[in-house]
Each structure stands twice: as structure tokens, then as C-alpha cells.
């Protein structure tokens, strides 16, 4: 081919990017990728995420083009201690009581990674109680952007309308994307988490009160116990510091006893099905056990289900995995690959988080091995398992185990 003439017109510029996808590619999970695509298309069509007014952080119901809720998005900079948190309660707490602001056992402003990390642990252990959560980029007018970002966005849009030749030179016309729980942006530090929305669930507190008044059939009660034990395993391993009975969900499908059902052969009648969903995992993976003012206990420890020994089913599901050093090492490496995406990632802090995680796994393995109860599990002394310095020529790792003696001031809160 002949080279282009020196005075030939330059190739036409591509239209300004609206930064809709930002690497939201999940080749290993096409189903999740398609859901994110639906959310992006809906935003382009003017169906914006809707802010959730409960809770202490900025979180949003994400919808598809039909207005159906398909996910929950939590931007990094709108987390409880983020700079753009739209909830005034945290601002007031920081203003009036700065000494009690934040949780010194957590890495601040990494809640979106904690959400995605809980999903990773859940899938690795095959617990299947955390709605799938990953790190994503989204941009929407309903997010709580800074005043500067909004002014810049309006100025660029105005320039594109009034002087198209100038407007086409801008890299981005709309608001900058916010990263949720999917994948961190190489060029923007606005990150968050995207969790698939689950339908048909209600707060655990609602169903637990109902089951107390109307006891479940024996088989269904065993289902509930097994699901509850999965929640215990997840929360304990990630050391969730924010688990009440209002932020995990129960779905109870009970066939109605209609005349039509009574006429059907008894073999065809379905048994009730019960499932749990563990949401709100953004305050987990601490770098030390709570030892200051509050203990951040697991509120499920006061439930009747916590007084029953771990079942053989949960032991068979979890113990072979967490007793395998290779499994634990692989889990640690997967969490490292996830957490290092954050611009503020600190390797030293991550090693402290892993030391807590390994200590929790050690205690849990003992509790499962000897069929203790969840209540007895949370009463075990907190342990740290740190990587010891190995000789230079050694290819293996060794670990040191230590108990945390310092206890928080309020052990019940």
C-alpha cells in the first residue's frame, strides 16, 4: 500500500468515550458479565441506580432496562468512613466523637474488597450463601460525586453541545466511573462492590421470630441448622465485625396446603425449602482482633441454633478443606490478588489480615473436629498465626502461633 499523502486529512476522531465498561470483563463468569452489561445499558437509557437509605454507607439498587433490581452497588468513596459518604450520621459521629470514629481493627475504606473477599471465601468453601460479589466500574448521576466532578462534567457536556470540535477532544464527557466490587481501574481510584440481588428473602429476625412461634418440621429445621452453620463458618473465618440478625436473610418456600395439593399423590408434594443469604460483609478481614472499646460480637451466638453441636454435614463439607495447607495457601493468594487492586494496598497490613484469618481457621478446624457448638467456638481464645522467617535456602514456610491477651473494654458490644 502507498503511504498516505503528507497533506491528507487526519482520520476522523472517534466519538468521546463515555467510559461505560471500564474493563468489566469476566471471561470466567459470563453470566455475571451479562448482568453487569444489563446494568450499564440501563444507566445509558436513563434508568439510574437508586440510593438505599438504610445503613451507614452509600449503597444503591442497580436496575436493568425494565426497572427490575438486579444488583447492589457500593462505591468505595461512599463507604461508612469514605470522603463522599452521603449519610449524615457518620459525619456527625466524626464531628462530635472523633475518638470513637472508625474501627481500628479494620483497614479503612476497603469495604468493597471485604464484600468481594467474602464472596471469594464463600465460593472456595462451597458454602453458597453469599450472593456473588465482584469489583466493577459504574457511573451514574445518582451517585454522590464531588462538586468539582459535577462542575467538570457539566462544562464538558456544554462544550460538546456548543462547540463540538472542542468537545470531541475530551476523553470523558460524563461523570467519572465509580468502582464497586469487580475490578480496580488502572486510571481512576473510585472503586466499590457489585452484589447480585436475591429475591424472595426477608430479614433473618422476621423468620426467626416466626419459627419460634410456629416450629418448623424436623427435616426443614435440619435444613435451617445446616444453613446457619454455613453462616457461622463464613463469619468466623473472615471475622465479620458487623453481623447482627438484621443483615443476613432467610428465604422460606413452604408449599401452601390447598385442596389441589391434597389431591396430589403424596410422593409429588414438595417439602419446604429454606435458604440463607449472607449480605453486608464490608466490615470483615480485620488486621487484628478487636481489642479497644468494642468487641463486635457475632449476634447469632445468642440464638438457639448456636447451642447445638456442629453437624456431621458441615464437618464433612468444610474440615477437609481448611485442614489442607495447600487450600489455605491458595485462598490466601487469591485474597492477595484481590486486595492488591486497591491503590492504598499495604503488604504489611495484608499479612496482619492473613494472620487473623489463619488463626480463625485454626480455631474453626478444632471446633469442627471435636463437634463443638458455635457458641463454644466464639468463646475460644483469639489466635494469630503469623508467617515465621525461614532460612534463605528453605523452600517451605513455617508459622508462629500466638494468643491475643488484650480484651476490648465492652465485651458484649
Coordinates of C-alpha atoms in Angstrom, one line a residue:
X1 CA 0.0 0.0 0.0
X2 CA 1.2 3.5 -0.9
X3 CA 1.9 5.8 2.1
X4 CA -0.7 8.5 2.7
X5 CA 0.0 11.9 1.2
X6 CA 1.6 14.4 3.6
X7 CA -1.3 16.8 3.2
X8 CA -4.1 14.2 3.5
X9 CA -6.7 15.0 6.2
X10 CA -6.3 13.2 9.5
X11 CA -8.5 10.2 10.2
X12 CA -11.8 11.2 11.9
X13 CA -11.7 11.2 15.7
X14 CA -13.7 8.6 17.5
X15 CA -16.6 10.0 19.4
X16 CA -15.7 10.8 23.0
X17 CA -15.7 7.8 25.3
X18 CA -18.4 7.6 27.9
X19 CA -16.4 5.0 29.8
X20 CA -19.3 2.6 30.2
X21 CA -17.5 -0.7 30.6
X22 CA -14.0 0.1 32.1
X23 CA -12.8 -3.5 31.9
X24 CA -15.9 -5.1 33.4
X25 CA -14.9 -8.3 31.7
X26 CA -15.4 -11.6 33.4
X27 CA -14.4 -14.4 30.9
X28 CA -14.6 -17.0 33.7
X29 CA -18.2 -15.9 34.6
X30 CA -20.2 -14.9 31.5
X31 CA -23.5 -14.9 33.5
X32 CA -22.2 -12.2 35.9
X33 CA -20.7 -10.3 33.0
X34 CA -24.1 -10.2 31.3
X35 CA -25.8 -8.9 34.4
X36 CA -23.3 -6.1 34.6
X37 CA -23.9 -5.3 30.9
X38 CA -27.6 -5.1 31.6
X39 CA -26.9 -2.6 34.4
X40 CA -24.7 -0.5 32.1
X41 CA -27.3 -0.4 29.3
X42 CA -30.0 0.6 31.8
X43 CA -27.9 3.6 33.0
X44 CA -27.2 4.6 29.4
X45 CA -31.0 4.6 28.9
X46 CA -31.6 6.8 31.9
X47 CA -32.6 4.2 34.4
X48 CA -30.2 5.1 37.2
X49 CA -29.3 3.2 40.4
X50 CA -31.5 4.1 43.4
X51 CA -29.9 5.0 46.7
X52 CA -30.7 2.7 49.6
X53 CA -31.5 4.9 52.6
X54 CA -30.9 2.2 55.2
X55 CA -27.4 1.6 56.5
X56 CA -24.4 3.8 57.2
X57 CA -22.9 3.9 53.7
X58 CA -23.8 5.0 50.2
X59 CA -25.3 1.9 48.5
X60 CA -27.6 1.6 45.5
X61 CA -30.1 -0.7 44.0
X62 CA -29.0 -1.3 40.4
X63 CA -31.7 -2.0 37.8
X64 CA -32.0 -3.3 34.3
X65 CA -33.8 -1.7 31.3
X66 CA -37.1 -3.0 32.6
X67 CA -36.6 -1.4 36.0
X68 CA -36.0 -4.7 37.8
X69 CA -33.5 -4.7 40.6
X70 CA -30.5 -6.9 39.6
X71 CA -27.7 -5.9 42.0
X72 CA -26.5 -3.7 44.9
X73 CA -23.6 -1.4 44.2
X74 CA -21.5 0.1 47.0
X75 CA -18.9 2.7 45.8
X76 CA -15.6 2.8 47.7
X77 CA -15.7 6.5 48.4
X78 CA -19.2 6.3 49.8
X79 CA -18.3 3.7 52.4
X80 CA -19.0 4.4 56.1
X81 CA -15.7 6.3 56.5
X82 CA -15.3 7.4 52.9
X83 CA -14.9 11.1 51.9
X84 CA -18.2 11.1 50.0
X85 CA -20.4 9.1 52.3
X86 CA -23.9 10.7 51.8
X87 CA -25.2 9.6 55.2
X88 CA -25.0 12.4 57.7
X89 CA -24.9 10.1 60.8
X90 CA -21.2 9.2 60.1
X91 CA -20.4 12.8 59.5
X92 CA -22.0 13.7 62.8
X93 CA -20.2 10.9 64.6
X94 CA -16.8 12.1 63.3
X95 CA -17.6 15.7 64.3
X96 CA -18.9 15.0 67.8
X97 CA -17.0 11.9 68.9
X98 CA -13.8 11.6 66.7
X99 CA -12.2 9.3 69.3
X100 CA -14.8 6.6 68.6
X101 CA -14.9 7.2 64.8
X102 CA -13.9 4.2 62.8
X103 CA -12.9 0.6 63.7
X104 CA -9.2 0.5 64.5
X105 CA -9.1 -3.3 63.8
X106 CA -10.1 -2.7 60.1
X107 CA -8.3 -1.3 57.1
X108 CA -10.4 1.8 56.4
X109 CA -12.1 2.3 53.1
X110 CA -11.6 -1.2 51.8
X111 CA -15.2 -2.4 52.4
X112 CA -15.7 -3.1 48.8
X113 CA -12.8 -5.5 48.9
X114 CA -14.2 -7.1 52.0
X115 CA -17.5 -7.6 50.2
X116 CA -15.8 -9.3 47.3
X117 CA -13.4 -11.2 49.6
X118 CA -16.4 -12.7 51.5
X119 CA -17.8 -13.9 48.2
X120 CA -14.4 -15.4 47.3
X121 CA -14.2 -17.3 50.6
X122 CA -17.8 -18.4 50.2
X123 CA -17.2 -19.9 46.8
X124 CA -13.9 -21.5 47.8
X125 CA -15.6 -23.3 50.7
X126 CA -18.7 -24.1 48.6
X127 CA -20.9 -22.6 51.2
X128 CA -23.1 -20.8 48.6
X129 CA -24.7 -18.3 51.0
X130 CA -23.1 -15.1 49.8
X131 CA -24.7 -13.6 46.7
X132 CA -22.0 -13.4 44.1
X133 CA -20.0 -10.2 44.5
X134 CA -17.2 -8.7 42.4
X135 CA -15.4 -5.4 41.8
X136 CA -16.9 -3.2 38.9
X137 CA -16.9 0.3 37.4
X138 CA -20.2 2.2 37.2
X139 CA -21.0 5.8 36.5
X140 CA -24.4 7.3 37.3
X141 CA -25.8 10.8 38.0
X142 CA -27.4 9.4 41.2
X143 CA -24.0 8.6 42.8
X144 CA -22.6 11.1 45.4
X145 CA -19.9 12.8 43.3
X146 CA -17.8 15.7 44.5
X147 CA -18.9 19.2 43.4
X148 CA -15.7 19.5 41.3
X149 CA -16.6 16.4 39.3
X150 CA -20.1 17.6 38.7
X151 CA -19.0 21.0 37.5
X152 CA -16.4 19.5 35.2
X153 CA -19.0 17.1 33.8
X154 CA -21.5 19.9 33.1
X155 CA -18.8 22.0 31.5
X156 CA -17.7 19.3 29.1
X157 CA -21.3 18.5 28.1
X158 CA -21.9 22.1 27.4
X159 CA -18.7 22.4 25.3
X160 CA -19.8 19.3 23.3
X161 CA -23.2 20.9 22.6
X162 CA -22.0 24.4 21.8
X163 CA -18.5 23.7 20.2
X164 CA -18.4 20.1 19.0
X165 CA -14.9 20.3 17.7
X166 CA -13.6 21.3 21.2
X167 CA -15.9 18.8 23.0
X168 CA -14.7 15.9 20.9
X169 CA -11.2 16.4 22.3
X170 CA -12.3 15.4 25.8
X171 CA -11.5 11.8 26.9
X172 CA -14.6 11.6 29.1
X173 CA -17.9 13.5 28.8
X174 CA -20.0 12.2 31.6
X175 CA -19.3 11.7 35.3
X176 CA -16.3 9.5 36.2
X177 CA -16.9 5.8 36.9
X178 CA -17.1 4.5 40.4
X179 CA -15.5 1.2 41.1
X180 CA -17.5 -1.3 43.0
X181 CA -16.8 -4.9 43.9
X182 CA -15.5 -6.2 40.5
X183 CA -12.1 -5.0 39.2
X184 CA -9.9 -2.0 40.0
X185 CA -9.4 0.8 37.4
X186 CA -5.9 1.4 36.2
X187 CA -6.7 5.1 35.7
X188 CA -9.3 6.0 38.3
X189 CA -9.2 5.4 42.0
X190 CA -13.0 5.4 42.5
X191 CA -13.9 1.9 43.5
X192 CA -16.8 -0.1 45.1
X193 CA -18.7 -3.5 45.0
X194 CA -21.5 -5.1 42.9
X195 CA -23.5 -7.9 44.6
X196 CA -26.2 -9.8 42.8
X197 CA -29.7 -9.1 44.1
X198 CA -31.5 -12.1 45.7
X199 CA -35.3 -12.3 45.5
X200 CA -37.8 -13.7 48.0
X201 CA -35.6 -13.2 51.1
X202 CA -36.5 -11.4 54.3
X203 CA -34.5 -10.3 57.4
X204 CA -33.5 -13.3 59.5
X205 CA -35.1 -11.6 62.5
X206 CA -38.5 -11.8 60.9
X207 CA -38.3 -15.5 60.2
X208 CA -36.6 -16.4 63.5
X209 CA -39.5 -14.9 65.4
X210 CA -41.9 -16.7 63.2
X211 CA -40.2 -20.0 63.7
X212 CA -40.1 -19.5 67.4
X213 CA -43.9 -19.2 67.4
X214 CA -44.5 -21.8 64.7
X215 CA -41.8 -24.5 65.0
X216 CA -40.6 -26.0 61.7
X217 CA -40.9 -29.6 60.7
X218 CA -37.9 -31.7 61.7
X219 CA -36.5 -32.0 58.1
X220 CA -36.8 -28.3 57.5
X221 CA -35.3 -27.5 60.9
X222 CA -32.3 -29.5 59.9
X223 CA -32.0 -27.5 56.7
X224 CA -32.1 -24.3 58.7
X225 CA -29.4 -25.6 61.1
X226 CA -27.1 -26.6 58.2
X227 CA -27.6 -23.2 56.5
X228 CA -27.0 -21.5 59.8
X229 CA -23.7 -23.4 60.3
X230 CA -22.6 -22.2 56.9
X231 CA -23.1 -18.6 58.1
X232 CA -21.1 -19.3 61.2
X233 CA -18.2 -20.7 59.2
X234 CA -18.2 -17.8 56.8
X235 CA -18.4 -15.1 59.5
X236 CA -15.9 -16.7 61.8
X237 CA -13.2 -17.2 59.1
X238 CA -13.5 -13.6 57.7
X239 CA -14.1 -12.3 61.3
X240 CA -17.1 -10.2 60.4
X241 CA -17.3 -7.3 62.8
X242 CA -20.8 -6.3 61.7
X243 CA -23.1 -9.3 61.9
X244 CA -26.5 -8.7 63.5
X245 CA -29.7 -10.5 62.9
X246 CA -30.9 -7.8 60.5
X247 CA -28.2 -8.2 57.9
X248 CA -28.5 -11.8 56.9
X249 CA -31.5 -13.1 55.1
X250 CA -33.8 -16.2 55.1
X251 CA -35.9 -17.5 52.2
X252 CA -38.6 -19.9 53.3
X253 CA -40.6 -21.6 50.5
X254 CA -43.4 -23.5 52.1
X255 CA -46.0 -25.2 49.7
X256 CA -49.4 -24.0 50.6
X257 CA -51.8 -26.6 51.9
X258 CA -54.5 -26.1 49.2
X259 CA -57.2 -28.5 48.2
X260 CA -55.3 -29.1 44.9
X261 CA -52.2 -30.1 46.8
X262 CA -54.2 -32.5 49.0
X263 CA -55.5 -34.3 45.8
X264 CA -51.9 -34.8 44.5
X265 CA -50.1 -38.1 45.2
X266 CA -48.1 -37.7 48.5
X267 CA -44.9 -38.6 46.6
X268 CA -45.3 -35.4 44.5
X269 CA -45.8 -33.0 47.4
X270 CA -42.7 -30.8 47.8
X271 CA -41.1 -30.3 51.2
X272 CA -40.5 -26.8 52.5
X273 CA -37.1 -25.3 51.3
X274 CA -35.1 -22.9 53.4
X275 CA -32.0 -20.9 52.4
X276 CA -29.8 -18.2 53.9
X277 CA -28.1 -15.2 52.2
X278 CA -25.2 -13.5 54.0
X279 CA -25.1 -9.9 52.9
X280 CA -23.3 -6.8 54.3
X281 CA -19.8 -8.3 54.5
X282 CA -18.0 -5.0 54.1
X283 CA -16.6 -4.8 57.7
X284 CA -14.6 -8.0 57.8
X285 CA -11.0 -9.1 57.3
X286 CA -9.6 -7.2 60.3
X287 CA -5.8 -6.8 60.8
X288 CA -6.1 -7.6 64.5
X289 CA -8.7 -9.0 66.8
X290 CA -10.9 -6.3 68.3
X291 CA -9.1 -5.1 71.5
X292 CA -10.1 -1.4 72.0
X293 CA -13.6 -0.2 73.0
X294 CA -15.9 -2.7 71.4
X295 CA -15.8 -6.5 70.8
X296 CA -18.0 -6.5 67.7
X297 CA -19.6 -9.9 68.7
X298 CA -21.5 -12.3 66.4
X299 CA -25.1 -11.7 67.3
X300 CA -26.1 -15.1 66.0
X301 CA -24.1 -16.6 69.0
X302 CA -27.2 -15.9 71.2
X303 CA -29.6 -17.9 69.0
X304 CA -30.8 -21.4 70.0
X305 CA -29.1 -22.7 66.8
X306 CA -25.7 -21.7 68.2
X307 CA -26.1 -24.0 71.2
X308 CA -26.2 -27.2 69.1
X309 CA -23.0 -29.1 68.1
X310 CA -21.8 -28.7 64.6
X311 CA -23.4 -31.3 62.3
X312 CA -21.5 -34.0 60.6
X313 CA -22.6 -32.4 57.3
X314 CA -20.8 -29.1 57.9
X315 CA -17.8 -31.0 59.2
X316 CA -17.6 -33.1 56.0
X317 CA -18.0 -30.0 53.8
X318 CA -15.5 -27.7 55.5
X319 CA -13.0 -29.6 57.6
X320 CA -11.2 -31.4 54.8
X321 CA -10.6 -28.1 53.0
X322 CA -9.4 -25.9 55.9
X323 CA -7.2 -28.8 57.2
X324 CA -5.4 -28.8 53.9
X325 CA -2.4 -26.4 54.0
X326 CA -2.4 -26.0 50.2
X327 CA -6.1 -25.0 50.2
X328 CA -5.4 -22.3 52.9
X329 CA -2.3 -21.1 50.9
X330 CA -4.3 -20.9 47.7
X331 CA -7.1 -19.0 49.5
X332 CA -4.5 -16.5 50.9
X333 CA -3.0 -16.0 47.4
X334 CA -6.5 -15.4 45.9
X335 CA -7.2 -12.8 48.5
X336 CA -3.9 -11.2 47.9
X337 CA -4.7 -10.9 44.2
X338 CA -8.0 -9.2 45.1
X339 CA -6.8 -6.9 47.8
X340 CA -3.7 -5.6 46.0
X341 CA -6.0 -3.9 43.4
X342 CA -6.7 -1.1 45.9
X343 CA -4.5 2.0 45.4
X344 CA -3.8 2.1 49.1
X345 CA -2.8 -1.6 49.4
X346 CA -0.2 -2.2 52.1
X347 CA 1.5 -5.6 52.1
X348 CA 2.3 -5.4 55.8
X349 CA -1.4 -4.8 56.7
X350 CA -2.4 -7.7 54.4
X351 CA 0.0 -10.0 56.3
X352 CA -1.7 -9.0 59.5
X353 CA -5.1 -9.7 58.0
X354 CA -3.9 -13.1 56.9
X355 CA -2.6 -13.8 60.4
X356 CA -6.1 -13.3 61.8
X357 CA -7.6 -15.4 59.1
X358 CA -5.3 -18.3 59.7
X359 CA -5.9 -18.1 63.4
X360 CA -9.7 -18.2 62.8
X361 CA -9.2 -21.2 60.5
X362 CA -7.2 -22.9 63.2
X363 CA -9.8 -22.4 65.9
X364 CA -12.6 -23.5 63.5
X365 CA -10.8 -26.7 62.5
X366 CA -10.6 -27.7 66.2
X367 CA -14.2 -26.8 66.8
X368 CA -15.4 -28.9 63.8
X369 CA -13.1 -31.8 64.6
X370 CA -14.4 -32.2 68.1
X371 CA -18.0 -31.2 67.2
X372 CA -18.2 -28.2 69.5
X373 CA -21.1 -25.7 69.3
X374 CA -20.9 -22.3 67.5
X375 CA -21.2 -20.7 71.0
X376 CA -18.2 -22.6 72.2
X377 CA -16.3 -21.6 69.0
X378 CA -16.7 -17.9 69.6
X379 CA -15.6 -18.4 73.2
X380 CA -12.2 -19.9 72.1
X381 CA -9.2 -17.6 72.7
X382 CA -8.4 -15.4 69.6
X383 CA -5.3 -16.7 67.8
X384 CA -2.8 -15.1 65.4
X385 CA -0.9 -17.4 63.1
X386 CA 2.0 -15.4 61.5
X387 CA 4.5 -16.5 58.9
X388 CA 7.9 -17.1 60.5
X389 CA 11.1 -16.1 58.9
X390 CA 12.5 -19.2 57.2
X391 CA 16.2 -19.8 56.4
X392 CA 17.3 -18.5 53.0
X393 CA 17.7 -21.9 51.4
X394 CA 14.4 -23.3 52.8
X395 CA 11.6 -23.8 50.3
X396 CA 8.9 -24.3 53.0
X397 CA 7.1 -21.8 55.2
X398 CA 6.8 -22.1 58.9
X399 CA 4.3 -20.3 61.2
X400 CA 4.2 -19.0 64.7
X401 CA 1.1 -19.1 66.8
X402 CA 0.2 -16.5 69.5
X403 CA -2.8 -15.7 71.6
X404 CA -4.2 -12.2 72.0
X405 CA -4.5 -11.4 75.6
X406 CA -5.8 -7.9 75.4
X407 CA -9.6 -7.7 75.5
X408 CA -11.9 -4.9 74.5
X409 CA -13.5 -2.7 77.2
X410 CA -17.1 -3.7 76.3
X411 CA -17.0 -7.5 75.7
X412 CA -20.7 -7.6 74.9
X413 CA -20.9 -4.7 72.3

